[in-house]
């Protein structure tokens, strides 16, 4: 009979727990109304205004149905505007509204603080290493499964 995994050494469990900690900090210190995923959408549109929904989904690593719901909600709340692409009328381009820009500006300082808080128990070298490892782990979904690493 196989013994169970030691959860304190199981990476999937640790990532899930880290996400729980992040979510709790987000709700407590950043926003109860805007999720960190919605923040990522607003931030991506600040960095690259006028992109379409598919590009936005790629930049934020959100699936198409999630990004569609999120864009609909953020547009309804007045934070995003949608305009038809004059060169390709099938595409809709997205931009932050003035309200969306103001909201993002109000959230950024607290988002930076919780990012620092999540890393505060690590040395500077460990912070860099942890961020690099998470970045590499997060990019695995952009490679074919079972491919050479």
PDB file of C-alpha atoms in Angstrom:
ATOM      1  CA  UNK A   1       0.000   0.000   0.000  1.00  0.00           C
ATOM      2  CA  UNK A   2       1.298   3.436  -0.971  1.00  0.00           C
ATOM      3  CA  UNK A   3       1.739   6.019   1.773  1.00  0.00           C
ATOM      4  CA  UNK A   4       0.212   9.440   1.288  1.00  0.00           C
ATOM      5  CA  UNK A   5       2.337  12.379   0.210  1.00  0.00           C
ATOM      6  CA  UNK A   6       3.895  14.636   2.815  1.00  0.00           C
ATOM      7  CA  UNK A   7       1.922  17.796   1.962  1.00  0.00           C
ATOM      8  CA  UNK A   8       4.568  20.099   3.405  1.00  0.00           C
ATOM      9  CA  UNK A   9       6.883  18.871   0.609  1.00  0.00           C
ATOM     10  CA  UNK A  10       4.264  18.619  -2.167  1.00  0.00           C
ATOM     11  CA  UNK A  11       4.683  21.542  -4.573  1.00  0.00           C
ATOM     12  CA  UNK A  12       1.067  21.592  -5.777  1.00  0.00           C
ATOM     13  CA  UNK A  13      -0.189  21.859  -2.213  1.00  0.00           C
ATOM     14  CA  UNK A  14       2.310  24.619  -1.411  1.00  0.00           C
ATOM     15  CA  UNK A  15       1.322  26.599  -4.504  1.00  0.00           C
ATOM     16  CA  UNK A  16      -2.364  26.287  -3.565  1.00  0.00           C
ATOM     17  CA  UNK A  17      -1.597  27.424  -0.001  1.00  0.00           C
ATOM     18  CA  UNK A  18       0.462  30.351  -1.298  1.00  0.00           C
ATOM     19  CA  UNK A  19      -2.498  31.355  -3.488  1.00  0.00           C
ATOM     20  CA  UNK A  20      -4.783  31.186  -0.450  1.00  0.00           C
ATOM     21  CA  UNK A  21      -2.424  33.480   1.467  1.00  0.00           C
ATOM     22  CA  UNK A  22      -2.240  35.873  -1.491  1.00  0.00           C
ATOM     23  CA  UNK A  23      -6.037  35.950  -1.849  1.00  0.00           C
ATOM     24  CA  UNK A  24      -6.509  36.636   1.867  1.00  0.00           C
ATOM     25  CA  UNK A  25      -3.982  39.489   1.753  1.00  0.00           C
ATOM     26  CA  UNK A  26      -5.594  40.854  -1.424  1.00  0.00           C
ATOM     27  CA  UNK A  27      -9.072  40.968   0.106  1.00  0.00           C
ATOM     28  CA  UNK A  28      -7.772  42.431   3.358  1.00  0.00           C
ATOM     29  CA  UNK A  29      -5.399  45.073   1.964  1.00  0.00           C
ATOM     30  CA  UNK A  30      -6.213  45.755  -1.697  1.00  0.00           C
ATOM     31  CA  UNK A  31      -9.864  45.248  -2.647  1.00  0.00           C
ATOM     32  CA  UNK A  32     -12.952  43.247  -1.807  1.00  0.00           C
ATOM     33  CA  UNK A  33     -14.566  44.217  -5.120  1.00  0.00           C
ATOM     34  CA  UNK A  34     -11.730  43.836  -7.648  1.00  0.00           C
ATOM     35  CA  UNK A  35      -9.970  40.468  -7.759  1.00  0.00           C
ATOM     36  CA  UNK A  36      -6.277  40.081  -8.456  1.00  0.00           C
ATOM     37  CA  UNK A  37      -7.210  38.603 -11.859  1.00  0.00           C
ATOM     38  CA  UNK A  38      -9.295  41.689 -12.666  1.00  0.00           C
ATOM     39  CA  UNK A  39      -6.358  43.801 -11.503  1.00  0.00           C
ATOM     40  CA  UNK A  40      -4.153  41.884 -13.980  1.00  0.00           C
ATOM     41  CA  UNK A  41      -6.621  42.722 -16.767  1.00  0.00           C
ATOM     42  CA  UNK A  42      -6.665  46.414 -15.869  1.00  0.00           C
ATOM     43  CA  UNK A  43      -2.863  46.456 -15.572  1.00  0.00           C
ATOM     44  CA  UNK A  44      -2.381  44.704 -18.931  1.00  0.00           C
ATOM     45  CA  UNK A  45      -4.634  47.260 -20.615  1.00  0.00           C
ATOM     46  CA  UNK A  46      -2.671  50.098 -19.012  1.00  0.00           C
ATOM     47  CA  UNK A  47       0.522  48.620 -20.456  1.00  0.00           C
ATOM     48  CA  UNK A  48      -0.962  47.905 -23.887  1.00  0.00           C
ATOM     49  CA  UNK A  49      -4.145  49.881 -24.576  1.00  0.00           C
ATOM     50  CA  UNK A  50      -6.231  48.959 -27.584  1.00  0.00           C
ATOM     51  CA  UNK A  51      -5.591  45.208 -27.625  1.00  0.00           C
ATOM     52  CA  UNK A  52      -8.237  42.626 -28.400  1.00  0.00           C
ATOM     53  CA  UNK A  53      -9.696  40.086 -25.989  1.00  0.00           C
ATOM     54  CA  UNK A  54      -7.581  37.177 -27.252  1.00  0.00           C
ATOM     55  CA  UNK A  55      -4.356  39.141 -26.772  1.00  0.00           C
ATOM     56  CA  UNK A  56      -5.547  40.233 -23.331  1.00  0.00           C
ATOM     57  CA  UNK A  57      -6.252  36.608 -22.389  1.00  0.00           C
ATOM     58  CA  UNK A  58      -2.741  35.647 -23.497  1.00  0.00           C
ATOM     59  CA  UNK A  59      -1.082  38.488 -21.552  1.00  0.00           C
ATOM     60  CA  UNK A  60      -2.973  37.627 -18.359  1.00  0.00           C
ATOM     61  CA  UNK A  61      -2.899  33.804 -18.748  1.00  0.00           C
ATOM     62  CA  UNK A  62      -6.674  33.646 -18.416  1.00  0.00           C
ATOM     63  CA  UNK A  63      -8.850  31.330 -20.495  1.00  0.00           C
ATOM     64  CA  UNK A  64     -11.199  32.731 -23.132  1.00  0.00           C
ATOM     65  CA  UNK A  65     -14.438  32.235 -21.202  1.00  0.00           C
ATOM     66  CA  UNK A  66     -13.000  33.812 -18.046  1.00  0.00           C
ATOM     67  CA  UNK A  67     -11.626  36.812 -19.925  1.00  0.00           C
ATOM     68  CA  UNK A  68     -14.938  37.227 -21.751  1.00  0.00           C
ATOM     69  CA  UNK A  69     -16.894  37.338 -18.472  1.00  0.00           C
ATOM     70  CA  UNK A  70     -14.331  39.633 -16.901  1.00  0.00           C
ATOM     71  CA  UNK A  71     -14.354  42.085 -19.819  1.00  0.00           C
ATOM     72  CA  UNK A  72     -18.156  42.114 -19.778  1.00  0.00           C
ATOM     73  CA  UNK A  73     -18.230  42.819 -16.030  1.00  0.00           C
ATOM     74  CA  UNK A  74     -15.490  45.481 -16.094  1.00  0.00           C
ATOM     75  CA  UNK A  75     -17.158  47.182 -19.072  1.00  0.00           C
ATOM     76  CA  UNK A  76     -20.530  47.147 -17.298  1.00  0.00           C
ATOM     77  CA  UNK A  77     -18.858  48.696 -14.232  1.00  0.00           C
ATOM     78  CA  UNK A  78     -17.456  51.483 -16.418  1.00  0.00           C
ATOM     79  CA  UNK A  79     -13.775  50.533 -16.134  1.00  0.00           C
ATOM     80  CA  UNK A  80     -13.248  49.387 -19.748  1.00  0.00           C
ATOM     81  CA  UNK A  81     -14.388  50.658 -23.110  1.00  0.00           C
ATOM     82  CA  UNK A  82     -14.819  48.544 -26.226  1.00  0.00           C
ATOM     83  CA  UNK A  83     -14.540  49.831 -29.790  1.00  0.00           C
ATOM     84  CA  UNK A  84     -14.656  48.028 -33.142  1.00  0.00           C
ATOM     85  CA  UNK A  85     -11.321  47.743 -34.908  1.00  0.00           C
ATOM     86  CA  UNK A  86     -11.636  49.889 -38.044  1.00  0.00           C
ATOM     87  CA  UNK A  87      -9.225  47.601 -39.939  1.00  0.00           C
ATOM     88  CA  UNK A  88     -10.986  44.365 -38.905  1.00  0.00           C
ATOM     89  CA  UNK A  89     -14.617  44.942 -37.934  1.00  0.00           C
ATOM     90  CA  UNK A  90     -14.773  41.457 -36.347  1.00  0.00           C
ATOM     91  CA  UNK A  91     -12.314  42.527 -33.627  1.00  0.00           C
ATOM     92  CA  UNK A  92     -13.165  44.563 -30.573  1.00  0.00           C
ATOM     93  CA  UNK A  93     -10.391  46.628 -29.019  1.00  0.00           C
ATOM     94  CA  UNK A  94     -10.263  47.310 -25.299  1.00  0.00           C
ATOM     95  CA  UNK A  95      -9.053  50.326 -23.340  1.00  0.00           C
ATOM     96  CA  UNK A  96      -9.280  51.584 -19.797  1.00  0.00           C
ATOM     97  CA  UNK A  97     -11.775  54.352 -19.182  1.00  0.00           C
ATOM     98  CA  UNK A  98     -10.824  57.286 -16.977  1.00  0.00           C
ATOM     99  CA  UNK A  99     -12.596  55.450 -14.128  1.00  0.00           C
ATOM    100  CA  UNK A 100     -10.595  52.297 -14.884  1.00  0.00           C
ATOM    101  CA  UNK A 101      -7.347  54.253 -14.858  1.00  0.00           C
ATOM    102  CA  UNK A 102      -8.248  55.887 -11.539  1.00  0.00           C
ATOM    103  CA  UNK A 103      -9.197  52.515 -10.059  1.00  0.00           C
ATOM    104  CA  UNK A 104      -5.932  50.917 -11.178  1.00  0.00           C
ATOM    105  CA  UNK A 105      -3.941  53.859  -9.815  1.00  0.00           C
ATOM    106  CA  UNK A 106      -5.675  53.425  -6.450  1.00  0.00           C
ATOM    107  CA  UNK A 107      -4.933  49.670  -6.322  1.00  0.00           C
ATOM    108  CA  UNK A 108      -1.274  49.635  -7.402  1.00  0.00           C
ATOM    109  CA  UNK A 109       0.302  50.838  -4.107  1.00  0.00           C
ATOM    110  CA  UNK A 110      -1.531  48.209  -2.022  1.00  0.00           C
ATOM    111  CA  UNK A 111      -0.788  45.480  -4.599  1.00  0.00           C
ATOM    112  CA  UNK A 112       2.914  46.374  -4.372  1.00  0.00           C
ATOM    113  CA  UNK A 113       2.736  46.229  -0.557  1.00  0.00           C
ATOM    114  CA  UNK A 114       1.236  42.738  -0.468  1.00  0.00           C
ATOM    115  CA  UNK A 115       3.785  41.562  -3.032  1.00  0.00           C
ATOM    116  CA  UNK A 116       6.498  42.801  -0.679  1.00  0.00           C
ATOM    117  CA  UNK A 117       4.699  41.237   2.277  1.00  0.00           C
ATOM    118  CA  UNK A 118       4.610  37.842   0.554  1.00  0.00           C
ATOM    119  CA  UNK A 119       8.381  38.017   0.052  1.00  0.00           C
ATOM    120  CA  UNK A 120       9.413  39.719   3.306  1.00  0.00           C
ATOM    121  CA  UNK A 121      10.553  36.516   5.051  1.00  0.00           C
ATOM    122  CA  UNK A 122      13.073  35.866   2.255  1.00  0.00           C
ATOM    123  CA  UNK A 123      16.527  37.336   1.774  1.00  0.00           C
ATOM    124  CA  UNK A 124      17.080  39.469  -1.331  1.00  0.00           C
ATOM    125  CA  UNK A 125      18.736  36.531  -3.131  1.00  0.00           C
ATOM    126  CA  UNK A 126      15.870  34.214  -2.134  1.00  0.00           C
ATOM    127  CA  UNK A 127      13.326  36.761  -3.401  1.00  0.00           C
ATOM    128  CA  UNK A 128      14.993  36.827  -6.799  1.00  0.00           C
ATOM    129  CA  UNK A 129      15.255  33.036  -6.858  1.00  0.00           C
ATOM    130  CA  UNK A 130      11.634  32.510  -5.736  1.00  0.00           C
ATOM    131  CA  UNK A 131      10.354  34.916  -8.383  1.00  0.00           C
ATOM    132  CA  UNK A 132      12.485  33.265 -11.074  1.00  0.00           C
ATOM    133  CA  UNK A 133      11.271  29.780 -10.073  1.00  0.00           C
ATOM    134  CA  UNK A 134       7.614  30.864 -10.072  1.00  0.00           C
ATOM    135  CA  UNK A 135       8.075  32.587 -13.432  1.00  0.00           C
ATOM    136  CA  UNK A 136       9.551  29.389 -14.899  1.00  0.00           C
ATOM    137  CA  UNK A 137       6.838  27.214 -13.361  1.00  0.00           C
ATOM    138  CA  UNK A 138       4.109  29.553 -14.595  1.00  0.00           C
ATOM    139  CA  UNK A 139       5.483  29.468 -18.145  1.00  0.00           C
ATOM    140  CA  UNK A 140       5.166  25.676 -18.403  1.00  0.00           C
ATOM    141  CA  UNK A 141       1.686  26.046 -19.889  1.00  0.00           C
ATOM    142  CA  UNK A 142       3.230  27.814 -22.891  1.00  0.00           C
ATOM    143  CA  UNK A 143       5.280  24.724 -23.801  1.00  0.00           C
ATOM    144  CA  UNK A 144       3.989  21.451 -25.228  1.00  0.00           C
ATOM    145  CA  UNK A 145       3.538  18.863 -22.477  1.00  0.00           C
ATOM    146  CA  UNK A 146       6.156  16.159 -22.497  1.00  0.00           C
ATOM    147  CA  UNK A 147       8.524  18.335 -24.521  1.00  0.00           C
ATOM    148  CA  UNK A 148      12.226  18.737 -23.843  1.00  0.00           C
ATOM    149  CA  UNK A 149      13.057  21.036 -20.928  1.00  0.00           C
TER     150      UNK A 149
END
